[in-house]
mmCIF file of C-alpha atoms in Angstrom:
data_model
loop_
_atom_site.group_PDB
_atom_site.id
_atom_site.type_symbol
_atom_site.label_atom_id
_atom_site.label_comp_id
_atom_site.label_asym_id
_atom_site.label_seq_id
_atom_site.Cartn_x
_atom_site.Cartn_y
_atom_site.Cartn_z
ATOM 1 C CA MET A 1 0.028 -0.083 -0.013
ATOM 2 C CA PRO A 2 1.210 3.329 -0.327
ATOM 3 C CA TRP A 3 1.951 6.414 1.389
ATOM 4 C CA LEU A 4 -0.060 9.807 0.909
ATOM 5 C CA VAL A 5 2.553 12.626 0.440
ATOM 6 C CA GLY A 6 -0.065 15.564 0.821
ATOM 7 C CA VAL A 7 2.061 19.246 0.436
ATOM 8 C CA SER A 8 0.395 22.371 0.931
ATOM 9 C CA GLY A 9 0.854 25.952 0.656
ATOM 10 C CA ALA A 10 3.622 26.435 3.065
ATOM 11 C CA SER A 11 7.256 28.004 2.011
ATOM 12 C CA GLY A 12 9.236 24.212 2.482
ATOM 13 C CA THR A 13 8.929 22.142 -1.274
ATOM 14 C CA PRO A 14 11.914 21.572 -0.684
ATOM 15 C CA TYR A 15 11.184 19.218 2.113
ATOM 16 C CA ALA A 16 8.294 17.740 0.131
ATOM 17 C CA ALA A 17 10.426 16.885 -3.012
ATOM 18 C CA ALA A 18 12.916 15.546 0.395
ATOM 19 C CA VAL A 19 10.558 13.287 1.129
ATOM 20 C CA ILE A 20 9.078 11.716 -1.775
ATOM 21 C CA ARG A 21 12.531 11.110 -3.333
ATOM 22 C CA GLY A 22 12.923 9.404 0.251
ATOM 23 C CA LEU A 23 10.238 6.996 -0.198
ATOM 24 C CA LEU A 24 10.486 5.910 -3.596
ATOM 25 C CA ASP A 25 14.218 5.087 -2.299
ATOM 26 C CA ALA A 26 13.335 2.541 -0.116
ATOM 27 C CA GLY A 27 11.227 1.641 -2.645
ATOM 28 C CA GLU A 28 7.494 3.046 -1.261
ATOM 29 C CA GLN A 29 4.693 3.522 -3.658
ATOM 30 C CA VAL A 30 3.705 7.237 -3.368
ATOM 31 C CA ASP A 31 0.192 8.685 -3.422
ATOM 32 C CA LEU A 32 0.362 12.701 -4.199
ATOM 33 C CA VAL A 33 -2.670 15.236 -3.297
ATOM 34 C CA VAL A 34 -0.253 18.740 -4.114
ATOM 35 C CA SER A 35 -2.837 21.396 -3.067
ATOM 36 C CA ARG A 36 -3.337 24.522 -5.417
ATOM 37 C CA ALA A 37 -2.152 26.999 -3.112
ATOM 38 C CA SER A 38 0.780 24.848 -3.099
ATOM 39 C CA ARG A 39 0.939 24.900 -7.067
ATOM 40 C CA LEU A 40 1.950 29.138 -6.261
ATOM 41 C CA THR A 41 3.771 28.676 -3.629
ATOM 42 C CA LEU A 42 6.133 25.802 -5.774
ATOM 43 C CA LEU A 43 6.029 28.456 -8.818
ATOM 44 C CA ASP A 44 7.169 30.649 -6.379
ATOM 45 C CA GLU A 45 10.956 28.501 -4.497
ATOM 46 C CA THR A 46 11.632 26.933 -7.920
ATOM 47 C CA GLY A 47 9.605 28.500 -10.935
ATOM 48 C CA GLN A 48 8.447 25.023 -11.397
ATOM 49 C CA PRO A 49 4.741 24.295 -12.124
ATOM 50 C CA PHE A 50 2.607 21.466 -11.109
ATOM 51 C CA ARG A 51 -0.223 20.887 -13.698
ATOM 52 C CA ASP A 52 -2.202 17.595 -12.707
ATOM 53 C CA ALA A 53 -2.563 17.218 -17.012
ATOM 54 C CA HIS A 54 1.444 17.233 -17.055
ATOM 55 C CA TRP A 55 1.700 15.863 -13.727
ATOM 56 C CA ARG A 56 4.338 13.366 -13.951
ATOM 57 C CA GLU A 57 6.813 15.652 -16.217
ATOM 58 C CA ASP A 58 6.032 18.252 -14.046
ATOM 59 C CA LEU A 59 7.532 16.191 -10.868
ATOM 60 C CA ARG A 60 9.988 14.304 -12.485
ATOM 61 C CA ARG A 61 11.501 18.241 -13.048
ATOM 62 C CA TRP A 62 10.771 19.125 -8.874
ATOM 63 C CA LEU A 63 12.093 15.794 -7.814
ATOM 64 C CA ALA A 64 15.247 16.662 -10.131
ATOM 65 C CA ARG A 65 15.988 20.248 -8.950
ATOM 66 C CA GLY A 66 18.338 20.162 -5.902
ATOM 67 C CA ALA A 67 17.492 22.377 -2.783
ATOM 68 C CA ASP A 68 20.223 25.022 -4.027
ATOM 69 C CA GLY A 69 18.322 25.709 -7.450
ATOM 70 C CA SER A 70 21.006 22.998 -9.049
ATOM 71 C CA PRO A 71 18.267 20.969 -12.042
ATOM 72 C CA GLU A 72 19.901 18.245 -12.441
ATOM 73 C CA ALA A 73 21.577 17.477 -8.555
ATOM 74 C CA PHE A 74 18.825 14.048 -7.938
ATOM 75 C CA ALA A 75 18.463 13.454 -11.868
ATOM 76 C CA ASP A 76 19.498 9.178 -11.045
ATOM 77 C CA VAL A 77 16.594 8.582 -8.831
ATOM 78 C CA LEU A 78 13.368 9.594 -11.069
ATOM 79 C CA GLY A 79 13.744 5.571 -12.590
ATOM 80 C CA ALA A 80 11.311 5.063 -10.126
ATOM 81 C CA LEU A 81 8.426 7.147 -11.648
ATOM 82 C CA ASP A 82 8.723 5.532 -14.506
ATOM 83 C CA GLU A 83 7.538 2.355 -12.898
ATOM 84 C CA PRO A 84 4.072 1.337 -13.364
ATOM 85 C CA GLY A 85 2.849 1.718 -9.805
ATOM 86 C CA ARG A 86 5.069 3.120 -7.434
ATOM 87 C CA VAL A 87 3.087 6.997 -7.706
ATOM 88 C CA ARG A 88 -0.791 7.766 -8.648
ATOM 89 C CA HIS A 89 -1.426 11.394 -9.028
ATOM 90 C CA TRP A 90 -4.841 13.052 -7.523
ATOM 91 C CA ALA A 91 -5.840 16.539 -7.834
ATOM 92 C CA ALA A 92 -6.222 18.592 -5.069
ATOM 93 C CA GLY A 93 -10.000 19.123 -5.921
ATOM 94 C CA ASP A 94 -11.045 15.514 -7.110
ATOM 95 C CA LEU A 95 -13.346 14.345 -3.391
ATOM 96 C CA ALA A 96 -14.535 11.016 -5.234
ATOM 97 C CA ALA A 97 -10.519 10.403 -5.404
ATOM 98 C CA GLY A 98 -9.233 6.951 -3.083
ATOM 99 C CA PRO A 99 -7.302 8.427 -0.794
ATOM 100 C CA SER A 100 -11.049 10.605 0.218
ATOM 101 C CA SER A 101 -12.354 6.741 1.927
ATOM 102 C CA GLY A 102 -11.205 4.860 4.576
ATOM 103 C CA SER A 103 -11.679 1.948 2.121
ATOM 104 C CA TYR A 104 -9.011 3.078 0.138
ATOM 105 C CA GLY A 105 -5.790 1.391 1.336
ATOM 106 C CA CYS A 106 -3.587 3.310 2.695
ATOM 107 C CA ARG A 107 -0.519 3.028 4.755
ATOM 108 C CA GLY A 108 -0.684 6.599 6.679
ATOM 109 C CA MET A 109 -0.596 10.393 5.268
ATOM 110 C CA LEU A 110 2.628 12.756 5.860
ATOM 111 C CA ILE A 111 2.019 16.192 5.315
ATOM 112 C CA VAL A 112 5.350 18.581 4.100
ATOM 113 C CA PRO A 113 5.527 21.145 4.374
ATOM 114 C CA ALA A 114 1.803 21.895 6.598
ATOM 115 C CA SER A 115 0.410 25.832 6.123
ATOM 116 C CA THR A 116 -0.987 26.854 9.307
ATOM 117 C CA ALA A 117 -3.982 26.509 7.058
ATOM 118 C CA CYS A 118 -3.728 23.576 6.377
ATOM 119 C CA VAL A 119 -3.462 22.296 10.157
ATOM 120 C CA ALA A 120 -6.849 25.142 11.246
ATOM 121 C CA GLY A 121 -8.662 22.720 8.411
ATOM 122 C CA VAL A 122 -7.532 19.291 9.504
ATOM 123 C CA ALA A 123 -8.229 20.385 13.132
ATOM 124 C CA LEU A 124 -11.364 21.650 11.964
ATOM 125 C CA GLY A 125 -12.389 18.569 9.607
ATOM 126 C CA LEU A 126 -13.300 20.646 7.271
ATOM 127 C CA SER A 127 -12.920 18.669 4.429
ATOM 128 C CA LYS A 128 -12.598 21.686 1.676
ATOM 129 C CA ASP A 129 -9.933 19.718 -0.194
ATOM 130 C CA LEU A 130 -8.401 16.006 -0.727
ATOM 131 C CA LEU A 131 -5.479 16.733 0.873
ATOM 132 C CA GLN A 132 -7.762 18.049 4.123
ATOM 133 C CA ARG A 133 -10.570 14.992 3.438
ATOM 134 C CA ALA A 134 -7.881 12.971 2.567
ATOM 135 C CA ALA A 135 -5.829 13.822 6.413
ATOM 136 C CA SER A 136 -9.309 13.550 7.750
ATOM 137 C CA VAL A 137 -9.635 10.010 6.662
ATOM 138 C CA THR A 138 -6.627 9.308 8.254
ATOM 139 C CA LEU A 139 -6.856 10.089 11.340
ATOM 140 C CA LYS A 140 -10.851 8.230 11.438
ATOM 141 C CA GLU A 141 -9.196 5.238 9.939
ATOM 142 C CA ARG A 142 -6.020 5.411 12.966
ATOM 143 C CA ARG A 143 -3.489 5.508 10.405
ATOM 144 C CA PRO A 144 -0.356 7.415 10.917
ATOM 145 C CA LEU A 145 -0.522 11.313 10.310
ATOM 146 C CA VAL A 146 2.665 13.583 10.561
ATOM 147 C CA VAL A 147 2.345 17.220 9.981
ATOM 148 C CA ALA A 148 5.026 19.346 9.488
ATOM 149 C CA VAL A 149 3.966 22.763 9.928
ATOM 150 C CA ARG A 150 5.981 25.458 9.016
ATOM 151 C CA GLU A 151 5.077 27.868 9.881
ATOM 152 C CA ALA A 152 7.656 30.962 12.299
ATOM 153 C CA PRO A 153 6.196 32.748 14.765
ATOM 154 C CA LEU A 154 3.189 30.041 15.773
ATOM 155 C CA SER A 155 -0.168 32.132 16.691
ATOM 156 C CA GLY A 156 -2.366 31.281 19.492
ATOM 157 C CA GLN A 157 -4.935 29.456 17.749
ATOM 158 C CA THR A 158 -2.441 27.204 15.079
ATOM 159 C CA LEU A 159 -1.108 25.863 19.236
ATOM 160 C CA LYS A 160 -4.338 24.535 20.050
ATOM 161 C CA GLN A 161 -5.251 23.072 16.916
ATOM 162 C CA LEU A 162 -1.817 20.996 17.045
ATOM 163 C CA VAL A 163 -2.312 20.477 20.039
ATOM 164 C CA ALA A 164 -5.606 18.631 18.785
ATOM 165 C CA LEU A 165 -4.298 17.067 16.293
ATOM 166 C CA ASP A 166 -1.469 15.634 18.727
ATOM 167 C CA GLU A 167 -4.552 14.684 20.968
ATOM 168 C CA ALA A 168 -6.080 12.969 17.744
ATOM 169 C CA GLY A 169 -3.181 10.693 17.515
ATOM 170 C CA ALA A 170 -0.741 13.283 14.518
ATOM 171 C CA VAL A 171 2.261 13.000 15.008
ATOM 172 C CA VAL A 172 3.043 17.091 14.994
ATOM 173 C CA LEU A 173 6.500 17.807 13.817
ATOM 174 C CA PRO A 174 8.151 21.186 12.625
ATOM 175 C CA ALA A 175 10.115 22.309 9.526
ATOM 176 C CA SER A 176 12.845 23.281 12.232
ATOM 177 C CA PRO A 177 16.558 21.787 10.762
ATOM 178 C CA ALA A 178 19.030 21.191 13.022
ATOM 179 C CA PHE A 179 22.756 21.019 13.061
ATOM 180 C CA TYR A 180 24.464 17.982 14.897
ATOM 181 C CA ALA A 181 24.143 16.718 12.242
ATOM 182 C CA GLY A 182 27.413 18.476 10.381
ATOM 183 C CA ALA A 183 25.320 20.585 7.661
ATOM 184 C CA THR A 184 26.927 21.863 5.166
ATOM 185 C CA HIS A 185 24.811 23.032 2.897
ATOM 186 C CA ILE A 186 21.531 23.908 1.987
ATOM 187 C CA GLN A 187 20.273 20.211 1.133
ATOM 188 C CA HIS A 188 21.569 19.009 4.170
ATOM 189 C CA LEU A 189 19.462 21.061 6.156
ATOM 190 C CA VAL A 190 16.246 20.154 4.201
ATOM 191 C CA ASP A 191 17.017 16.188 4.291
ATOM 192 C CA PHE A 192 17.133 16.701 8.103
ATOM 193 C CA VAL A 193 13.473 17.212 7.955
ATOM 194 C CA ALA A 194 12.553 14.214 5.368
ATOM 195 C CA GLY A 195 14.272 11.891 7.260
ATOM 196 C CA ARG A 196 12.822 12.807 10.881
ATOM 197 C CA VAL A 197 9.355 12.711 8.296
ATOM 198 C CA LEU A 198 10.229 9.493 7.656
ATOM 199 C CA ASP A 199 11.575 8.241 11.092
ATOM 200 C CA ALA A 200 8.507 8.992 12.356
ATOM 201 C CA VAL A 201 6.528 6.555 9.979
ATOM 202 C CA GLY A 202 9.043 3.949 10.833
ATOM 203 C CA VAL A 203 10.508 4.279 6.652
ATOM 204 C CA GLU A 204 14.162 3.682 6.818
ATOM 205 C CA HIS A 205 16.934 5.965 4.720
ATOM 206 C CA GLY A 206 19.760 7.853 4.835
ATOM 207 C CA LEU A 207 19.353 11.259 4.422
ATOM 208 C CA TYR A 208 20.880 12.814 7.216
ATOM 209 C CA ARG A 209 24.463 12.167 10.299
ATOM 210 C CA ARG A 210 22.169 10.369 13.092
ATOM 211 C CA TRP A 211 23.773 11.353 16.655
ATOM 212 C CA GLU A 212 25.872 8.386 18.790
ATOM 213 C CA GLY A 213 26.242 9.981 21.869
ATOM 214 C CA GLU A 214 29.033 11.526 20.998
ATOM 215 C CA LEU A 215 30.471 15.536 21.684
ATOM 216 C CA GLY A 216 31.798 16.826 18.555
ATOM 217 C CA GLY A 217 30.950 14.074 15.924
ATOM 218 C CA ALA A 218 29.505 16.526 14.132
ATOM 219 C CA ALA A 219 32.474 18.460 12.907
ATOM 220 C CA ARG A 220 34.639 15.403 12.691
ATOM 221 C CA GLY A 221 32.680 14.555 10.355
ATOM 222 C CA THR A 222 32.736 17.506 8.078
ATOM 223 C CA ALA A 223 36.478 18.061 8.438
ATOM 224 C CA ASP A 224 36.473 13.900 6.996
ATOM 225 C CA GLY A 225 34.953 15.484 4.076
#
């Protein structure tokens, strides 16, 4: 069964790309929902469109792009897009899509990045589009839901909604890069957040250097590299 990746309109489309690449690299299947607002963010952050009628070619360019703007930084991982059944796209406005029903087979859902509007919609059960509806289905079916919220600062109302999601069983995972892994490039910071998202649902990856209880390890690893 696939993992459902929902991309909302918050800044942070490189996080979504890194999570999708990580899932594909782990041999997982991916169902993808890209909200209307996120398409504007993607265009602004990368210059890349995302169109329902051309989603596969647009996704290919998006996933190949590095966080620093390199257009072919990850071209070597895109072969999975050509494998039948590995990636399936659902239009954000299609409320009759498979993920809108609890009977549709799905391992869980990762919302990366999650805007505060998305957080509010999921917490309140609004289901105004397929992304929010699929998240509500994930919660009611007691499947894993990770919400990688990307906003600063957070208002009191959003904090209450994040607590509500936590109480409903979701994992609230702020898109907060760490530096103990020895990051020397923007992609390392992006991959750290993506790796923590995958950690939350038990998907194996090699996206970042894990803490091993040894002070100075990141600095030595940077020097060795």
